[in-house]
CSV table of C-alpha atoms in Angstrom, one decimal:
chain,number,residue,atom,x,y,z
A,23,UNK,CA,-41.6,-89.8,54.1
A,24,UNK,CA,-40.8,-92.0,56.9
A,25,UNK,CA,-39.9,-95.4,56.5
A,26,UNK,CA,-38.3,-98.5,57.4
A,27,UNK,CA,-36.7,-101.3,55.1
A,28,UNK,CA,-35.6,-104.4,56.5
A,29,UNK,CA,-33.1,-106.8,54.5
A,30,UNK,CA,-32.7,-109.5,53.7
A,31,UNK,CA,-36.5,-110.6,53.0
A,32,UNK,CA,-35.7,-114.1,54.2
A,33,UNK,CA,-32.2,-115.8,55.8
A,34,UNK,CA,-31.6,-119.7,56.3
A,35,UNK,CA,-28.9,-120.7,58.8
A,36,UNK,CA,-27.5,-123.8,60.1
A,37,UNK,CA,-27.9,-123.9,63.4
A,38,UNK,CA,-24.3,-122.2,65.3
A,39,UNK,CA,-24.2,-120.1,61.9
A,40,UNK,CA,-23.6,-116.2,63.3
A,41,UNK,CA,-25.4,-114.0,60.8
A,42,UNK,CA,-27.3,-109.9,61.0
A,43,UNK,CA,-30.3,-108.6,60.4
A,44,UNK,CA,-30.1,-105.5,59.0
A,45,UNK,CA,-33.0,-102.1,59.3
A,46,UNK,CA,-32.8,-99.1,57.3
A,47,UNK,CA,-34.6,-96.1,58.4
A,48,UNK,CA,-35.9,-92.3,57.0
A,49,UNK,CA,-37.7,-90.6,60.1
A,50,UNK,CA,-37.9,-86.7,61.2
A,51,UNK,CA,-36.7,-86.9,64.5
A,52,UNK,CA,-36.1,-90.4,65.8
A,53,UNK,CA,-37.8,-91.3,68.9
A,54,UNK,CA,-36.6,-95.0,69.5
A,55,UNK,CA,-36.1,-97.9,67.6
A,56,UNK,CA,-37.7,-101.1,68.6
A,57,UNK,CA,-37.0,-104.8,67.6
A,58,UNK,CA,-39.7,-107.7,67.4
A,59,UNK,CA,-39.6,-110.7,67.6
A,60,UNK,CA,-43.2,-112.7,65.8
A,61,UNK,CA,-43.8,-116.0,65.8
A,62,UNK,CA,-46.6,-117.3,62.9
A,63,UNK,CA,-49.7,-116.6,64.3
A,64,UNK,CA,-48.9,-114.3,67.1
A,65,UNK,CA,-48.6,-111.0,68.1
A,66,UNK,CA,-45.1,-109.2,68.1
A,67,UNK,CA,-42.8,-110.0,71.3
A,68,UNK,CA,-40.5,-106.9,72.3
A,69,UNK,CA,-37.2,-107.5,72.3
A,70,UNK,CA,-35.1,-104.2,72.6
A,71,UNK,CA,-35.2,-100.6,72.2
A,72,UNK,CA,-32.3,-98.3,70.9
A,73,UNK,CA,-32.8,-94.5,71.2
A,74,UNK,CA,-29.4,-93.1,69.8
A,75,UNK,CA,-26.9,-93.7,67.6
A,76,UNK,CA,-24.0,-95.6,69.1
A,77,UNK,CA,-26.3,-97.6,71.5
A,78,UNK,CA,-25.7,-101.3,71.8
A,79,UNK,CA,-28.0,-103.9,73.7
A,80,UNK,CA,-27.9,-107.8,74.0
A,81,UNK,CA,-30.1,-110.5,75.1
A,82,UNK,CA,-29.1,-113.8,75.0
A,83,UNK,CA,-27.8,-115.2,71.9
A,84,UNK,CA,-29.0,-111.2,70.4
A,85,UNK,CA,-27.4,-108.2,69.8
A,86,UNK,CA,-28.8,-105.0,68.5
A,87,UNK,CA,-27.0,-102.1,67.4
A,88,UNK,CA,-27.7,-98.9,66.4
A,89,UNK,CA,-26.6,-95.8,63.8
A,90,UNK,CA,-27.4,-92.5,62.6
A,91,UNK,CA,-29.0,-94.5,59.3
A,92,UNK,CA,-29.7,-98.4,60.3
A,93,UNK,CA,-29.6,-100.9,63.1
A,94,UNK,CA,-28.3,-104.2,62.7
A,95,UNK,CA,-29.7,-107.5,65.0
A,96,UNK,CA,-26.5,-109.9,65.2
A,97,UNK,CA,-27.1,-113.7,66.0
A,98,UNK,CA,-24.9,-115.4,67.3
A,99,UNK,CA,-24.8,-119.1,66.8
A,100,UNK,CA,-28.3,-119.1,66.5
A,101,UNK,CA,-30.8,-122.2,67.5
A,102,UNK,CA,-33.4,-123.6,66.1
A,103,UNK,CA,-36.0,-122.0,68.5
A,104,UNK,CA,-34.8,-118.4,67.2
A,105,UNK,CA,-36.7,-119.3,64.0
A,106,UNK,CA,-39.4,-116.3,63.6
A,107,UNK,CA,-39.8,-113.6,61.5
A,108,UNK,CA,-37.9,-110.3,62.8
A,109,UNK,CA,-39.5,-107.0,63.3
A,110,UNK,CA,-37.9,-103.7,63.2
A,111,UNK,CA,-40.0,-100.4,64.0
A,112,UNK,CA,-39.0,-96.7,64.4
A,113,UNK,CA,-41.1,-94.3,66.5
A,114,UNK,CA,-42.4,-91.5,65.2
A,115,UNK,CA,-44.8,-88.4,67.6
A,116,UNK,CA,-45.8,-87.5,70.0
A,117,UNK,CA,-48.5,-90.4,70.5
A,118,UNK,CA,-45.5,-92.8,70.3
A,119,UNK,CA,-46.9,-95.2,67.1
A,120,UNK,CA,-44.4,-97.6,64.9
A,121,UNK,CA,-43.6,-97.3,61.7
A,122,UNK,CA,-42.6,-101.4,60.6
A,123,UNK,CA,-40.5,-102.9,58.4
A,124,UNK,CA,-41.8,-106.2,57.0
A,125,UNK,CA,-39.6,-107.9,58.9
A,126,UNK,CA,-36.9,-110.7,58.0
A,127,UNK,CA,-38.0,-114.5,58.6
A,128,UNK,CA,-35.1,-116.3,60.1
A,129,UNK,CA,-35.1,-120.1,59.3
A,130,UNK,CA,-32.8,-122.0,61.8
A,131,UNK,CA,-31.7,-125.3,60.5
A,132,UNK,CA,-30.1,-127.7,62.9
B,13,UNK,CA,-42.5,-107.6,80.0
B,14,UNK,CA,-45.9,-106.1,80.3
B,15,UNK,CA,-48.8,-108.1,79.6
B,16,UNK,CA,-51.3,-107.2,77.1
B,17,UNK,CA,-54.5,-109.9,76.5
B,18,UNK,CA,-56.3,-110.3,73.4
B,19,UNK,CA,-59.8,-111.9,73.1
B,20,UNK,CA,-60.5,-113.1,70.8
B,21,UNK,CA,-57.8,-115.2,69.4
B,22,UNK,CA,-59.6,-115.9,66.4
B,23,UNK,CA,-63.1,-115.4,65.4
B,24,UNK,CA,-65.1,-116.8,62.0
B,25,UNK,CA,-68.4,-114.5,61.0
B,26,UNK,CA,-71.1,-114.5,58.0
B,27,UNK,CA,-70.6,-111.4,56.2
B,28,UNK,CA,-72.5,-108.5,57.1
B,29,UNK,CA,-72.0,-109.2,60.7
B,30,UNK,CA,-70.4,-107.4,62.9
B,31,UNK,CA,-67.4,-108.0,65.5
B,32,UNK,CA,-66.1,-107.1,68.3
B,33,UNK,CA,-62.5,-107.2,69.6
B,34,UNK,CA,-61.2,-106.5,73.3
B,35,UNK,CA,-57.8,-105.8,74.2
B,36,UNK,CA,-56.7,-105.5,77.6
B,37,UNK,CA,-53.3,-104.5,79.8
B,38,UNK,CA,-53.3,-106.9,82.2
B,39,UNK,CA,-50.5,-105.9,85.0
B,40,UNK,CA,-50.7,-101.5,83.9
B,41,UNK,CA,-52.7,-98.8,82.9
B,42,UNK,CA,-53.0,-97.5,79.6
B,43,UNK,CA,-54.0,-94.0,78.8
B,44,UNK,CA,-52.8,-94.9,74.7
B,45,UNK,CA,-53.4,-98.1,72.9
B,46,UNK,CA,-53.0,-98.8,69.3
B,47,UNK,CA,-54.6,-100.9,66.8
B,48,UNK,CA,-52.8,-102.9,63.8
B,49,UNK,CA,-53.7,-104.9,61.0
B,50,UNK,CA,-51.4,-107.4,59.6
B,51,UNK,CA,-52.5,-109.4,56.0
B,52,UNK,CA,-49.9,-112.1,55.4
B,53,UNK,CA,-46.4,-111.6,54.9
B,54,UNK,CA,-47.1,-107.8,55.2
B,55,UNK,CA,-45.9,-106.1,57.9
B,56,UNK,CA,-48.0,-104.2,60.9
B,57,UNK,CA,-50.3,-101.3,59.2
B,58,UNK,CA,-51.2,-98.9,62.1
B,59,UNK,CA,-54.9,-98.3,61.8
B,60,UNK,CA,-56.2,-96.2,64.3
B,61,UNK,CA,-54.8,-94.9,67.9
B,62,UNK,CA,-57.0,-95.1,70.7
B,63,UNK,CA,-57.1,-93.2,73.9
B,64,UNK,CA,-58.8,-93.3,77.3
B,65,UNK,CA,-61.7,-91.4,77.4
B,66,UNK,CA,-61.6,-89.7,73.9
B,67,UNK,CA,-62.4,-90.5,70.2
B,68,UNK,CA,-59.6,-92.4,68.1
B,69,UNK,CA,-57.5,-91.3,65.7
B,70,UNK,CA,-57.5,-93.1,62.4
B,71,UNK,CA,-54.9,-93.5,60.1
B,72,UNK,CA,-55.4,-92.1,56.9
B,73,UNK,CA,-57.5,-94.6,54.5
B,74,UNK,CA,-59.0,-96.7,57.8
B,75,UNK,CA,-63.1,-95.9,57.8
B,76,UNK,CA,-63.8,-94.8,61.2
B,77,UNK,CA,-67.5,-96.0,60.5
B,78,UNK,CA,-66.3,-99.6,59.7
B,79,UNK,CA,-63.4,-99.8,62.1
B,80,UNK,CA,-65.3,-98.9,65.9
B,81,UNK,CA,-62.8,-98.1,68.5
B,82,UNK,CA,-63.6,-97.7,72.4
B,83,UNK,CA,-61.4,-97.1,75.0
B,84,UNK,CA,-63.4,-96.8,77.9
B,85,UNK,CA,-61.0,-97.2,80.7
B,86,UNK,CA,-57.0,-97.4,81.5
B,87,UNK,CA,-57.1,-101.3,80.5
B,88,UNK,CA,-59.4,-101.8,77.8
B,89,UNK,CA,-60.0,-100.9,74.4
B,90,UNK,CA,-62.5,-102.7,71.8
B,91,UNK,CA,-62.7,-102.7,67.8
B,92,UNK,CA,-65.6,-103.6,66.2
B,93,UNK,CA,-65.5,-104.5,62.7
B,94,UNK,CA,-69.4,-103.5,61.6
B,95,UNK,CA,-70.5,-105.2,58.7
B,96,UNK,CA,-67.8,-107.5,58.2
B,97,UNK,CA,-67.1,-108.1,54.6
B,98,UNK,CA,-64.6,-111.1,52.9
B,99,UNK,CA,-61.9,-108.7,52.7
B,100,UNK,CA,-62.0,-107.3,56.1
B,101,UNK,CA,-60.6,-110.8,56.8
B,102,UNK,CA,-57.0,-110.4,58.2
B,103,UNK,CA,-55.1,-110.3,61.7
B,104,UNK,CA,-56.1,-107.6,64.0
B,105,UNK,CA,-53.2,-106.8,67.0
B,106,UNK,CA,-53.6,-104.2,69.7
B,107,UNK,CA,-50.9,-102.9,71.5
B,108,UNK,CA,-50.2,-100.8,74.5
B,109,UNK,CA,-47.4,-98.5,75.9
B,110,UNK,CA,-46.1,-98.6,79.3
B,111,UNK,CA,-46.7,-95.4,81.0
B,112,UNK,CA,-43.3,-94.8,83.1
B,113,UNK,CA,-41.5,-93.9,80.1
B,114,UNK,CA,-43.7,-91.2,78.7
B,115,UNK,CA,-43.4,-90.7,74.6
B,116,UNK,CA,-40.6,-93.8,74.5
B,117,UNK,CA,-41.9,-96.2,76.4
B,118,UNK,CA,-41.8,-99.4,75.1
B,119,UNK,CA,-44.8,-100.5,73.4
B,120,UNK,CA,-46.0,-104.6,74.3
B,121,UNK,CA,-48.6,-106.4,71.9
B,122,UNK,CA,-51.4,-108.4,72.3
B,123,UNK,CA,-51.9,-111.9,70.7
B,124,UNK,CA,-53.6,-110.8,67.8
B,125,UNK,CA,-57.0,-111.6,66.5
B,126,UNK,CA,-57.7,-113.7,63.6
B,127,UNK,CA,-61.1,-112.6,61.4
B,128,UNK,CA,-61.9,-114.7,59.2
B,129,UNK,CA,-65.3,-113.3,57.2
B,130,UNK,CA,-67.0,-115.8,55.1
């Protein structure tokens, strides 16, 4: 069965505090996996997509990697504003549908 | 990123009403859209995928009869929640994949829809 664990549930950090995100996946036949970025209240916000193992991307003060098994989003000394709950999704088909984690909420002291 | 629009943002009903939700790519053309139902602190629960000029397909355990999907051209699909009941309440989100990618493109969400069912 196909599915996708995030860890940890929740994380608090000080703001500058580097810290990952980690994603676990089981899929038949990978297709991509994508990371999300939700505010409370609003719809998921893409942020990258990984489509084999080895593949890194950034953005900003984000880094997402990506093996045979997981994906880890690195944050490096994070702000406040990156406070939101963190999606992770693996794609599955031919149709191209996400299988989701239930995310990790990030909490950004400063 | 692309730009998918949601309307409408939230939306407050007597129970055995029903509802309607648009969703629309704004700057591309989608032949594939999905919908998603989020309760809180859950995470996104694929309930039905919609394409252009064909019937959905629902997920398994999402009533087709109660759950209305149209997707009538390349840049809008509807749900309509028919007889709304109280637990029906929750956050709808549509989403919609870039075509230039084919099976991997990247997929970009709408706002989301808030139902609230009294």
């Amino acid at each position: 069965e196909d599915q996708v664990t995030q860890s940890p549930e929740a994380l608090r950090l000080q703001e500058g505090e580097s810290s990952s995100l980690n994603c676990s996946y089981t899929v038949s036949g990978l297709r991509g996996l994508f990371w999300y970025r939700q505010d409370p209240g609003k719809g998921p916000e893409f942020l990258f997509t990984l489509y084999s193992a080895g593949e890194e991307k950034e953005k900003e003060r984000l880094k997402a990697t990506l093996t045979k098994k997981e994906s880890f989003l690195h944050i490096t000394a994070p702000k406040p504003e990156d406070s939101a709950t963190y999606l992770c999704a693996v794609q599955r088909g031919s149709q191209g549908n996400l299988i989701f984690g239930k995310g990790t909420k990030l909490s950004v002291k400063p | 990123g692309a730009v998918v629009s949601q309307h409408p943002s939230w939306v407050i009903c007597k129970s055995g009403t029903s509802v309607k939700i648009e969703c629309r790519s704004l700057d591309f053309q989608a032949t594939t859209m999905f919908w998603y139902r989020q309760f809180p602190k859950q995470s996104l629960m694929l309930m039905a995928t919609s394409n252009e000029g064909s019937k959905a397909t629902y997920e398994q355990g999402v009533e087709k009869d109660k759950f209305l999907i149209n997707h009538a051209s390349l840049t809008l699909s509807t749900l309509t929640v028919t007889s709304a009941h109280p637990e029906d309440s929750s956050f709808y989100i549509c989403s919609a994949r870039t075509p230039l990618a084919g099976y991997t493109g990247e997929l970009f969400f709408g706002e989301g829809s808030r139902l609230t069912v009294l």
